[in-house]
């Protein structure tokens, strides 16, 4: 069980050392190696924790310590819960964090020494926060680390703080997820009010045996889902994720694969035993998930920036995961979370490798990179195939699970839309691949392959992306050995599902190939022909504009009205009172004229009054 | 002569003094008025003690008259100082204490 402490302790110790010892932080490389060492410790401990669960011999266990006593008995305990779900997730987080940090050693080479120290301090903090969230054994602890994860992402997205866009993107990420976090906090309060416990196992057991009323549980669950919407970028709270591309590319890999956006899906998988009591909420989750998937998928098609294409693809894949949760298949969502972590981290690392070589994120500024950067190209291809869900890559299996679960869950429309999304996915990642790697024109200069410190993590992730399908039987086993067991499937999904998924992927790929490699048609003409639709896509479905409208018009307008009321009505009343006081005081002060005899008049009048009062008794 | 008539006389003198103190603006006039009021009180004490046959009241008044002399000396010297420094003995103009 001590291994669980080291999962947290490795990054925490690294962060504390780098943050508290200024010479270490300013030394740059030493701080980097320390952070990597912390991640190695974390990964080793997490693998030790997860191994029994992968082998099928693990049993859930938890260590807790008193955190805060609660008035009227009871207590909030701080605990590390190790079960199939948390141990495997911790292993994944530690693995991706380690690979990204190793990659960063080379990628962030050009940074100044203090900046490098700062970067790795943030990394260690981020990994620590995520591990704390993953291993949390109660919701309050989850919330604390949830906010720490938000802080870590804010710091890392805004790492290039000299750039105003980076600062804005960091703030946007922080505030957008904060909207969700308010929902989370309210949900926690509702749950606490109804049950008096934050512990997952107690909540599940109490709800199952009818100790707790279902209505407040569902309400609290809805609040938690709103929190997950913010972190996992569900419409309309997805707007922060594309902007978060302002951060360093390895950070994007970390955020998109294992830490930030995974937190929402992970939490929903964690509380999935409660979802059975909330069919309405599940329907909403499914609808929002499918909307998110399609909306982001269509936006990725028109995006020019490589990293933003990948960002929208993340949003789209998160939508699919949430759809699976809504369809009552947390195991499918979790499986996709695992495989997605591999191929999305891979894609971002390859994107970083490309950026490292050509110094531009614009897809139309790349081309013919496959010959110059064979390893990167091969890794990109592996990630693209996995993302598109082409058999037999990892993405095929997990996407197949989701599609099958949605179909068997009795949602044929959602199933159809997700198949369309699969085609979109294949199209945009194919487009990105052909634009960057193929094509007729190369970028100026001489792009070169990245150093081995960058390619090695990519190769490891590529192996995961290609072979992750081997985890297919392991995932139900992992969840079965957890406190959030898998939902029994309604049956075996028909072969049609796999066939449709593969067909969609192939259709998307061939369209991308025809448009951007063979140039059988000119994509710009298609854009022009679509007319208004292009405008809608260019404006990103007006979601950002809607936020701006809500903020500028409704919020600032409302504030202006309230401000006017405050300034002229409330302050006016106070000012009027003060003015009247001043006026009467001005009259009254004439009594105090300093003339002895006027004072005497008052004295005599007072004496006469007193005498009269005394005599009239 | 009854006590009542003596007290009425004292009341009348006191009222004249009070009126003078309130109405006159000259410092010496004010001092004189104060003397009038003072003596009205003395008169009332003498009248009361005489009617009750208690001589200690008369003795008290004798002492009071002696003290009044000292008081007038202080008061007049204050007026003289005021006249020298502020060049006026009109009470309305002596209003530095107003702040």
Coordinates of C-alpha atoms in Angstrom, one line a residue, chain A:
Chain A
X1 CA 0.0 0.0 0.0
X2 CA 3.0 2.3 0.5
X3 CA 3.3 2.2 -3.3
X4 CA 0.2 4.4 -3.4
X5 CA 2.0 7.1 -1.4
X6 CA 4.9 7.0 -3.9
X7 CA 2.6 7.5 -6.8
X8 CA 1.8 10.9 -5.3
X9 CA 5.0 11.4 -3.4
X10 CA 7.4 11.2 -6.4
X11 CA 6.0 14.2 -8.3
X12 CA 5.1 16.0 -5.0
X13 CA 8.7 15.7 -3.7
X14 CA 10.1 16.8 -7.1
X15 CA 7.7 19.8 -7.1
X16 CA 8.5 20.8 -3.5
X17 CA 12.2 20.5 -4.1
X18 CA 12.2 22.6 -7.3
X19 CA 9.8 25.1 -6.0
X20 CA 11.4 25.6 -2.6
X21 CA 15.1 25.5 -3.6
X22 CA 15.8 28.5 -5.9
X23 CA 19.3 27.4 -7.0
X24 CA 17.8 24.1 -8.1
X25 CA 15.1 25.8 -10.0
X26 CA 17.5 28.2 -11.7
X27 CA 19.8 25.4 -12.6
X28 CA 17.3 24.2 -15.3
X29 CA 18.5 20.8 -16.3
X30 CA 19.0 19.5 -12.7
X31 CA 15.4 20.5 -12.0
X32 CA 14.3 18.7 -15.1
X33 CA 16.1 15.5 -14.2
X34 CA 14.6 15.7 -10.7
X35 CA 11.1 16.0 -12.1
X36 CA 11.8 13.1 -14.4
X37 CA 13.1 11.1 -11.5
X38 CA 9.9 11.9 -9.6
X39 CA 7.9 10.6 -12.5
X40 CA 10.0 7.5 -12.7
X41 CA 9.2 6.8 -9.0
X42 CA 5.6 7.6 -9.7
X43 CA 5.4 5.2 -12.7
X44 CA 7.2 2.4 -10.9
X45 CA 4.8 2.7 -7.9
X46 CA 1.8 3.0 -10.2
X47 CA 2.8 -0.1 -12.2
X48 CA 3.3 -2.0 -8.9
X49 CA -0.2 -1.0 -7.9
X50 CA -1.7 -1.8 -11.2
X51 CA 0.0 -5.1 -12.0
X52 CA -2.2 -7.3 -9.8
X53 CA -5.3 -5.7 -11.3
X54 CA -4.1 -6.4 -14.8
X55 CA -3.4 -10.0 -13.8
X56 CA -6.8 -10.2 -12.2
X57 CA -5.7 -10.8 -8.7
X58 CA -6.1 -7.3 -7.3
X59 CA -8.8 -6.3 -4.7
X60 CA -9.8 -2.8 -4.0
X61 CA -8.3 -1.3 -0.9
X62 CA -7.9 2.1 0.7
X63 CA -5.8 3.8 3.3
X64 CA -7.3 6.8 5.0
X65 CA -6.3 9.3 7.5
X66 CA -8.4 11.8 9.4
X67 CA -8.6 15.0 7.6
X68 CA -11.3 17.1 9.2
X69 CA -13.8 16.2 12.0
X70 CA -17.3 17.2 11.3
X71 CA -19.7 18.7 13.8
X72 CA -22.2 16.2 15.0
X73 CA -20.0 13.1 14.6
X74 CA -18.5 11.7 11.5
X75 CA -15.4 12.9 9.8
X76 CA -13.9 13.7 6.4
X77 CA -11.0 11.5 5.7
X78 CA -8.2 11.8 3.3
X79 CA -7.6 8.6 1.5
X80 CA -5.9 6.8 -1.3
X81 CA -8.2 4.3 -3.0
X82 CA -6.5 1.7 -5.0
X83 CA -8.7 -0.4 -7.3
X84 CA -8.7 -1.6 -10.8
X85 CA -9.8 1.8 -12.2
X86 CA -7.6 4.1 -10.1
X87 CA -4.5 1.9 -10.3
X88 CA -4.6 1.5 -14.1
X89 CA -5.4 5.2 -14.6
X90 CA -2.5 6.2 -12.3
X91 CA -0.2 4.0 -14.3
X92 CA -1.4 5.6 -17.5
X93 CA -1.0 9.1 -16.1
X94 CA 2.5 8.4 -14.7
X95 CA 3.5 6.8 -18.1
X96 CA 2.3 9.7 -20.2
X97 CA 3.7 12.3 -17.7
X98 CA 7.1 10.6 -17.8
X99 CA 7.2 10.3 -21.6
X100 CA 6.1 13.9 -22.0
X101 CA 8.8 15.0 -19.5
X102 CA 11.5 13.1 -21.3
X103 CA 10.3 14.6 -24.6
X104 CA 10.4 18.0 -23.0
X105 CA 14.0 17.6 -22.1
X106 CA 14.8 18.0 -25.8
X107 CA 11.8 20.0 -26.9
X108 CA 12.3 22.8 -24.3
X109 CA 16.0 22.9 -25.0
X110 CA 16.0 26.5 -26.1
X111 CA 14.4 27.8 -22.9
X112 CA 16.4 29.7 -20.4
X113 CA 17.5 27.8 -17.3
X114 CA 15.0 29.4 -14.9
X115 CA 12.2 28.9 -17.4
X116 CA 13.1 25.3 -17.7
X117 CA 13.1 24.9 -13.9
X118 CA 9.7 26.6 -13.8
X119 CA 8.4 24.4 -16.5
X120 CA 9.3 21.1 -14.8
X121 CA 8.1 22.4 -11.4
X122 CA 4.7 22.9 -13.0
X123 CA 4.9 19.5 -14.6
X124 CA 5.6 17.8 -11.3
X125 CA 2.7 19.8 -9.7
X126 CA 0.4 18.8 -12.5
X127 CA 1.3 15.1 -12.3
X128 CA 0.9 15.2 -8.5
X129 CA -2.5 16.9 -8.7
X130 CA -3.8 14.4 -11.3
X131 CA -2.5 11.4 -9.3
X132 CA -4.2 12.8 -6.2
X133 CA -7.5 13.1 -8.2
X134 CA -7.2 9.6 -9.6
X135 CA -6.4 8.0 -6.3
X136 CA -8.9 10.0 -4.3
X137 CA -11.3 7.9 -2.2
X138 CA -13.9 10.6 -1.7
X139 CA -15.5 13.4 -3.6
X140 CA -14.1 16.2 -1.5
X141 CA -10.6 15.1 -2.0
X142 CA -11.4 14.7 -5.7
X143 CA -12.6 18.3 -5.8
X144 CA -9.4 19.6 -4.1
X145 CA -7.1 17.9 -6.6
X146 CA -9.5 18.7 -9.3
X147 CA -8.9 22.4 -8.6
X148 CA -5.1 21.7 -8.4
X149 CA -5.3 20.1 -11.8
X150 CA -7.0 23.3 -13.0
X151 CA -4.2 25.4 -11.5
X152 CA -1.5 23.2 -13.1
X153 CA -3.1 23.5 -16.5
X154 CA -3.5 27.3 -16.0
X155 CA 0.2 27.6 -15.2
X156 CA 1.3 25.4 -18.1
X157 CA -0.9 26.9 -20.7
X158 CA 0.3 30.3 -19.7
X159 CA 3.9 29.1 -19.6
X160 CA 4.9 31.6 -22.3
X161 CA 3.6 34.4 -20.2
X162 CA 5.4 37.0 -22.3
X163 CA 2.9 36.3 -25.1
X164 CA -0.4 38.0 -24.3
X165 CA -2.4 35.3 -26.2
X166 CA -0.9 32.7 -23.9
X167 CA -1.9 34.6 -20.8
X168 CA -5.4 35.0 -22.2
X169 CA -5.6 31.4 -23.1
X170 CA -4.6 30.4 -19.6
X171 CA -7.2 32.6 -18.1
X172 CA -9.8 31.4 -20.5
X173 CA -9.0 27.8 -19.6
X174 CA -9.2 28.6 -15.9
X175 CA -12.4 30.6 -16.1
X176 CA -14.2 28.2 -18.4
X177 CA -13.4 25.2 -16.3
X178 CA -14.3 27.3 -13.3
X179 CA -17.9 27.6 -14.6
X180 CA -18.0 23.8 -14.4
X181 CA -16.3 23.7 -11.1
X182 CA -19.1 25.9 -9.5
X183 CA -21.5 23.2 -10.6
X184 CA -19.2 20.6 -9.1
X185 CA -19.1 22.4 -5.8
X186 CA -22.9 22.8 -5.7
X187 CA -23.3 19.2 -6.5
X188 CA -20.9 18.3 -3.6
X189 CA -22.9 20.5 -1.2
X190 CA -26.2 18.8 -2.3
X191 CA -24.7 15.3 -1.9
X192 CA -23.3 16.2 1.5
X193 CA -26.5 17.7 2.6
X194 CA -28.4 14.6 1.5
X195 CA -26.0 11.9 2.6
X196 CA -23.4 13.3 5.0
X197 CA -20.6 11.5 3.3
X198 CA -18.2 12.1 0.4
X199 CA -16.8 8.6 0.3
X200 CA -17.5 6.8 -3.0
X201 CA -18.1 3.4 -1.6
X202 CA -20.5 4.7 1.1
X203 CA -22.4 6.8 -1.5
X204 CA -22.8 3.8 -3.8
X205 CA -23.8 1.4 -1.1
X206 CA -26.2 3.9 0.5
X207 CA -27.9 4.6 -2.8
X208 CA -28.1 1.0 -3.7
X209 CA -29.8 -0.1 -0.5
X210 CA -32.1 2.9 -0.4
X211 CA -30.6 4.7 2.6
X212 CA -30.4 7.9 0.6
X213 CA -33.2 9.5 -1.4
X214 CA -32.5 9.3 -5.1
X215 CA -33.6 12.8 -6.0
X216 CA -30.8 14.7 -4.3
X217 CA -28.2 12.1 -5.4
X218 CA -29.3 12.8 -9.0
X219 CA -29.1 16.5 -8.5
X220 CA -25.6 16.2 -7.0
X221 CA -24.6 13.9 -9.8
X222 CA -25.8 16.6 -12.3
X223 CA -23.6 19.1 -10.5
X224 CA -20.6 16.7 -10.8
X225 CA -21.4 16.3 -14.5
X226 CA -21.3 20.1 -15.0
X227 CA -17.8 20.0 -13.5
X228 CA -16.9 17.2 -15.8
X229 CA -18.3 19.2 -18.7
X230 CA -15.8 22.0 -18.0
X231 CA -12.8 19.8 -17.5
X232 CA -13.6 17.4 -20.3
X233 CA -14.6 20.2 -22.7
X234 CA -18.2 19.4 -23.4
X235 CA -20.3 21.9 -25.4
X236 CA -20.6 24.7 -24.6
X237 CA -17.6 24.7 -22.2
X238 CA -15.2 23.3 -24.8
X239 CA -14.0 26.8 -25.9
X240 CA -11.0 26.8 -23.7
X241 CA -9.4 23.7 -25.2
X242 CA -8.5 25.0 -28.7
X243 CA -7.1 28.2 -27.2
X244 CA -5.0 26.1 -24.7
X245 CA -2.8 25.4 -27.7
X246 CA -0.9 28.5 -26.8
X247 CA 1.0 26.4 -24.2
X248 CA 4.1 24.4 -25.1
X249 CA 3.2 21.4 -27.3
X250 CA 4.3 18.7 -24.8
X251 CA 1.9 20.4 -22.3
X252 CA -0.9 19.9 -24.8
X253 CA 0.1 16.3 -25.1
X254 CA -0.1 16.0 -21.3
X255 CA -3.4 17.9 -20.9
X256 CA -5.1 16.1 -23.8
X257 CA -4.0 12.6 -23.0
X258 CA -3.7 12.0 -19.3
X259 CA -4.3 14.9 -17.0
X260 CA -6.7 17.7 -17.5
X261 CA -9.4 16.6 -19.9
X262 CA -9.2 13.0 -18.8
X263 CA -10.2 14.0 -15.3
X264 CA -13.8 14.7 -16.3
X265 CA -14.3 11.4 -18.0
X266 CA -12.5 9.6 -15.3
X267 CA -14.7 11.1 -12.6
X268 CA -17.9 10.2 -14.5
X269 CA -16.6 6.6 -14.8
X270 CA -15.9 6.7 -11.1
X271 CA -19.4 7.7 -10.2
X272 CA -21.0 5.6 -12.9
X273 CA -22.7 3.3 -10.3
X274 CA -24.9 6.3 -9.4
X275 CA -25.7 7.0 -13.1
X276 CA -28.1 4.1 -13.2
X277 CA -30.5 6.1 -11.0
X278 CA -30.5 9.1 -13.3
X279 CA -31.8 8.1 -16.7
X280 CA -32.7 11.7 -17.6
X281 CA -29.2 12.9 -16.8
X282 CA -27.8 10.0 -18.9
X283 CA -29.8 11.1 -21.9
X284 CA -28.5 14.6 -21.5
X285 CA -24.9 13.4 -21.2
X286 CA -25.4 11.3 -24.3
X287 CA -27.0 14.2 -26.3
X288 CA -24.3 16.7 -25.2
X289 CA -21.6 14.1 -25.9
X290 CA -22.8 13.4 -29.4
X291 CA -23.2 17.2 -30.0
X292 CA -19.7 17.9 -28.8
X293 CA -18.3 15.1 -30.9
X294 CA -19.9 16.3 -34.1
X295 CA -19.4 20.0 -33.5
X296 CA -15.7 19.6 -32.7
X297 CA -15.2 17.1 -35.5
X298 CA -16.7 19.5 -38.1
X299 CA -14.5 22.3 -36.8
X300 CA -11.4 20.3 -37.0
X301 CA -12.0 20.0 -40.8
X302 CA -11.6 23.6 -41.5
X303 CA -8.8 24.4 -39.0
X304 CA -5.5 25.5 -40.5
X305 CA -3.4 25.0 -37.4
X306 CA -2.1 21.5 -36.8
X307 CA -2.3 21.7 -33.0
X308 CA -5.8 23.1 -33.1
X309 CA -6.9 20.3 -35.4
X310 CA -5.7 17.9 -32.7
X311 CA -7.4 20.0 -30.0
X312 CA -10.7 19.8 -31.8
X313 CA -10.2 16.1 -32.3
X314 CA -9.7 15.7 -28.5
X315 CA -12.9 17.6 -27.9
X316 CA -14.6 15.3 -30.4
X317 CA -13.2 12.1 -28.8
X318 CA -14.2 13.4 -25.4
X319 CA -17.7 13.8 -26.7
X320 CA -17.6 10.2 -27.8
X321 CA -16.4 9.1 -24.3
X322 CA -19.2 11.1 -22.6
X323 CA -21.7 9.6 -25.1
X324 CA -20.6 6.1 -24.0
X325 CA -21.1 7.1 -20.4
X326 CA -24.5 8.5 -21.2
X327 CA -25.3 5.3 -23.0
X328 CA -24.5 3.4 -19.8
X329 CA -21.2 1.9 -20.9
X330 CA -18.5 3.4 -18.6
X331 CA -16.2 0.6 -19.5
X332 CA -16.3 1.6 -23.1
X333 CA -15.6 5.2 -22.1
X334 CA -12.8 4.2 -19.9
X335 CA -11.3 2.0 -22.6
X336 CA -11.4 4.8 -25.1
X337 CA -9.9 7.1 -22.5
X338 CA -6.9 4.7 -22.2
X339 CA -6.3 4.2 -25.9
X340 CA -7.0 7.9 -26.6
X341 CA -4.3 8.8 -24.1
X342 CA -1.8 6.9 -26.1
X343 CA -2.6 8.1 -29.6
X344 CA -3.5 11.7 -28.7
X345 CA -0.3 12.1 -26.6
X346 CA 1.5 10.5 -29.6
X347 CA -0.1 12.9 -32.1
X348 CA 0.7 15.9 -30.0
X349 CA 4.3 14.8 -29.6
X350 CA 4.6 14.3 -33.3
X351 CA 3.1 17.7 -33.8
X352 CA 5.7 19.1 -31.5
X353 CA 8.3 17.3 -33.4
X354 CA 7.0 18.9 -36.7
X355 CA 6.8 22.3 -35.0
X356 CA 10.4 21.8 -33.8
X357 CA 11.5 21.3 -37.4
X358 CA 9.4 23.7 -39.4
X359 CA 8.7 26.4 -36.8
X360 CA 5.1 26.9 -37.9
X361 CA 1.8 25.3 -36.9
X362 CA 0.1 26.2 -40.2
X363 CA -0.8 23.0 -42.1
X364 CA -0.5 24.8 -45.4
X365 CA 3.1 25.9 -44.5
X366 CA 4.1 22.2 -44.2
X367 CA 4.4 19.4 -46.7
X368 CA 6.7 16.6 -47.9
X369 CA 8.0 16.1 -44.4
X370 CA 7.7 12.3 -44.6
X371 CA 11.1 12.0 -46.3
X372 CA 12.9 14.4 -44.0
X373 CA 11.4 13.1 -40.8
X374 CA 10.6 9.4 -41.3
X375 CA 10.3 8.5 -37.6
X376 CA 7.9 11.4 -37.0
X377 CA 5.9 10.6 -40.1
X378 CA 5.6 6.9 -39.1
X379 CA 4.5 7.9 -35.6
X380 CA 2.1 10.4 -37.0
X381 CA 0.6 7.7 -39.3
X382 CA 0.3 5.3 -36.3
X383 CA -1.5 8.0 -34.3
X384 CA -3.7 9.0 -37.2
X385 CA -4.8 5.4 -37.9
X386 CA -5.5 4.8 -34.2
X387 CA -7.5 8.1 -33.9
X388 CA -9.5 7.2 -37.0
X389 CA -10.2 3.8 -35.6
X390 CA -8.7 1.6 -38.3
X391 CA -8.3 -2.0 -37.4
X392 CA -6.3 -3.3 -35.7
X393 CA -5.1 -0.2 -33.9
X394 CA -6.1 0.5 -30.3
X395 CA -8.6 3.2 -31.5
X396 CA -10.5 0.6 -33.5
X397 CA -11.3 -1.5 -30.5
X398 CA -12.3 1.3 -28.2
X399 CA -14.3 3.1 -30.8
X400 CA -16.0 -0.1 -31.7
X401 CA -16.9 -0.6 -28.0
X402 CA -18.4 2.8 -27.8
X403 CA -20.4 2.5 -31.0
X404 CA -21.6 -0.9 -30.0
X405 CA -22.6 0.3 -26.5
X406 CA -24.5 3.2 -27.9
X407 CA -26.3 1.0 -30.4
X408 CA -27.1 -1.6 -27.9
X409 CA -28.2 1.0 -25.4
X410 CA -31.0 1.8 -27.8
X411 CA -29.8 5.0 -29.3
X412 CA -29.7 4.4 -33.1
X413 CA -29.7 8.2 -33.9
X414 CA -26.7 8.8 -31.6
X415 CA -25.1 5.7 -33.1
X416 CA -25.5 7.1 -36.6
X417 CA -24.2 10.5 -35.7
X418 CA -21.1 8.9 -34.0
X419 CA -20.4 6.9 -37.2
X420 CA -20.6 10.2 -39.1
X421 CA -18.2 11.6 -36.5
X422 CA -15.9 8.6 -37.1
X423 CA -15.8 9.5 -40.8
X424 CA -15.1 13.2 -39.9
X425 CA -12.3 12.1 -37.6
X426 CA -10.7 10.1 -40.3
X427 CA -11.1 12.9 -42.8
X428 CA -9.5 15.7 -40.6
X429 CA -6.7 13.6 -39.3
X430 CA -6.1 12.3 -42.9
X431 CA -6.1 15.9 -44.1
X432 CA -3.6 17.0 -41.5
X433 CA -1.4 14.0 -42.3
X434 CA -1.4 14.6 -46.1
X435 CA -0.9 18.3 -45.7
X436 CA 2.0 17.9 -43.3
X437 CA 3.7 14.8 -44.6
X438 CA 2.6 14.5 -48.2
X439 CA 1.8 17.0 -50.9
X440 CA 3.8 18.5 -53.6
X441 CA 5.3 21.5 -51.8
X442 CA 7.8 21.4 -49.0
X443 CA 8.5 24.2 -46.4
X444 CA 11.4 26.5 -46.8
X445 CA 14.6 25.5 -45.1
X446 CA 15.8 22.1 -44.2
X447 CA 13.6 20.4 -41.7
X448 CA 15.4 17.5 -39.9
X449 CA 14.4 14.6 -37.7
X450 CA 14.1 15.4 -34.0
X451 CA 16.7 14.1 -31.5
X452 CA 16.2 10.6 -29.9
X453 CA 15.0 12.1 -26.6
X454 CA 11.9 13.2 -28.6
X455 CA 11.5 10.3 -30.9
X456 CA 11.9 7.6 -28.2
X457 CA 8.8 8.7 -26.2
X458 CA 6.9 8.9 -29.6
X459 CA 7.9 5.3 -30.4
X460 CA 6.7 4.1 -27.0
X461 CA 3.4 5.8 -27.5
X462 CA 3.1 4.6 -31.1
X463 CA 3.5 1.0 -29.8
X464 CA 0.7 1.7 -27.3
X465 CA -1.5 3.3 -30.0
X466 CA -1.0 0.3 -32.3
X467 CA -1.1 -2.5 -29.8
X468 CA -3.4 -1.0 -27.2
X469 CA -6.2 -3.2 -28.5
X470 CA -4.7 -6.0 -26.5
X471 CA -6.2 -4.3 -23.5
X472 CA -9.7 -5.1 -24.7
X473 CA -10.3 -8.1 -22.4
X474 CA -8.4 -6.4 -19.5
X475 CA -10.6 -3.3 -19.2
X476 CA -13.8 -5.1 -17.9
X477 CA -11.5 -7.0 -15.6
X478 CA -10.0 -3.8 -14.3
X479 CA -13.4 -2.3 -13.7
X480 CA -14.8 -5.5 -12.2
X481 CA -12.0 -5.2 -9.6
X482 CA -13.0 -1.7 -8.8
X483 CA -15.7 0.0 -6.7
X484 CA -17.2 1.3 -10.0
X485 CA -18.0 -2.0 -11.7
X486 CA -18.8 -2.2 -15.4
X487 CA -22.4 -2.2 -16.5
X488 CA -23.5 -5.5 -17.9
X489 CA -23.8 -5.3 -21.7
X490 CA -27.1 -6.0 -23.4
X491 CA -25.3 -8.4 -25.7
X492 CA -22.7 -8.7 -28.3
X493 CA -22.7 -5.8 -30.8
X494 CA -23.3 -7.0 -34.3
X495 CA -20.4 -7.2 -36.8
X496 CA -22.2 -4.4 -38.6
X497 CA -20.8 -2.0 -36.0
X498 CA -17.2 -2.8 -36.7
X499 CA -17.9 -2.8 -40.4
X500 CA -19.6 0.6 -40.3
X501 CA -16.9 2.1 -38.1
X502 CA -14.1 0.8 -40.5
X503 CA -16.0 1.9 -43.5
X504 CA -16.5 5.4 -42.1
X505 CA -12.8 5.6 -41.3
X506 CA -11.9 4.5 -44.8
X507 CA -14.3 6.9 -46.4
X508 CA -12.9 9.7 -44.4
X509 CA -9.3 8.8 -45.2
X510 CA -10.0 8.4 -48.9
X511 CA -11.8 11.7 -49.1
X512 CA -8.8 13.3 -47.4
X513 CA -6.5 11.5 -49.7
X514 CA -8.4 12.6 -52.8
X515 CA -8.6 16.2 -51.6
X516 CA -5.2 16.8 -50.2
X517 CA -2.9 14.2 -51.8
X518 CA -4.2 13.3 -55.2
X519 CA -5.9 16.7 -55.5
X520 CA -8.8 15.1 -57.3
X521 CA -10.9 18.0 -56.1
X522 CA -10.1 21.4 -54.8
X523 CA -11.1 21.8 -51.2
X524 CA -11.3 25.6 -51.5
X525 CA -14.1 25.2 -54.1
X526 CA -16.0 22.9 -51.8
X527 CA -15.7 25.6 -49.1
X528 CA -17.0 28.2 -51.5
X529 CA -19.9 26.0 -52.6
X530 CA -21.0 25.4 -49.1
X531 CA -21.4 29.1 -48.5
X532 CA -23.1 29.9 -45.2
X533 CA -22.0 26.6 -43.7
X534 CA -18.4 27.8 -44.1
X535 CA -19.2 30.9 -42.2
X536 CA -20.7 29.0 -39.4
X537 CA -17.6 26.8 -39.2
X538 CA -15.3 29.7 -39.5
X539 CA -17.1 31.4 -36.6
X540 CA -16.9 28.1 -34.7
X541 CA -20.7 27.7 -34.4
X542 CA -20.8 31.1 -32.7
X543 CA -20.1 29.5 -29.3
X544 CA -17.3 31.9 -28.6
X545 CA -19.5 34.8 -29.8
X546 CA -22.3 33.5 -27.6
X547 CA -20.0 33.7 -24.6
X548 CA -18.9 37.2 -25.7
X549 CA -22.5 38.2 -26.0
X550 CA -23.4 36.8 -22.6
X551 CA -20.4 38.6 -21.1
X552 CA -20.5 41.9 -23.0
X553 CA -24.2 42.4 -23.4
X554 CA -25.9 40.5 -20.6
X555 CA -23.3 40.5 -17.9
X556 CA -21.7 43.9 -18.5
X557 CA -25.1 45.4 -19.4
X558 CA -26.6 44.0 -16.3
X559 CA -23.6 45.2 -14.3
X560 CA -24.0 48.7 -15.8
X561 CA -27.7 48.8 -14.8
X562 CA -26.8 47.6 -11.3
X563 CA -24.0 50.1 -11.2
X564 CA -26.3 52.9 -12.3
X565 CA -28.8 51.9 -9.5
X566 CA -26.0 51.8 -7.0
X567 CA -24.5 55.1 -8.1
X568 CA -27.6 57.2 -8.5
X569 CA -30.3 55.5 -6.3
X570 CA -28.4 54.0 -3.4
X571 CA -25.6 56.5 -3.3
X572 CA -28.1 59.3 -4.1
X573 CA -30.1 58.4 -1.1
X574 CA -27.0 58.4 1.1
X575 CA -25.8 61.6 -0.4
X576 CA -29.2 63.3 0.1
X577 CA -29.2 62.2 3.7
X578 CA -25.7 63.7 4.1
X579 CA -26.8 66.9 2.4
X580 CA -29.8 67.4 4.6
X581 CA -27.7 66.7 7.7
X582 CA -25.2 69.3 6.5
X583 CA -28.0 71.8 5.8
X584 CA -29.6 71.4 9.3
X585 CA -26.2 71.4 10.9
X586 CA -25.5 74.7 9.2
X587 CA -28.7 76.1 10.7
X588 CA -27.9 74.6 14.1
X589 CA -24.4 75.9 14.3
X590 CA -25.7 79.5 14.5
X591 CA -26.6 78.6 18.1
X592 CA -22.9 78.2 18.8
X593 CA -22.0 81.8 18.0
X594 CA -19.7 82.3 20.9
X595 CA -21.7 85.1 22.4
X596 CA -21.8 84.8 26.1
X597 CA -25.2 86.3 26.5
X598 CA -26.8 84.0 23.9
X599 CA -25.5 81.1 26.0
X600 CA -26.9 82.8 29.0
X601 CA -30.3 83.0 27.4
X602 CA -30.2 79.3 26.9
X603 CA -29.1 78.8 30.4
X604 CA -31.9 80.9 31.9
X605 CA -34.4 79.3 29.6
X606 CA -33.2 75.9 30.9
X607 CA -33.4 76.9 34.5
X608 CA -36.9 78.3 34.0
X609 CA -37.9 75.1 32.3
X610 CA -36.4 72.9 35.1
X611 CA -38.1 75.1 37.7
X612 CA -41.4 74.9 36.0
X613 CA -41.0 71.1 35.7
X614 CA -40.1 70.9 39.4
X615 CA -43.0 73.1 40.5
X616 CA -45.6 71.7 38.3
X617 CA -45.5 68.3 40.0

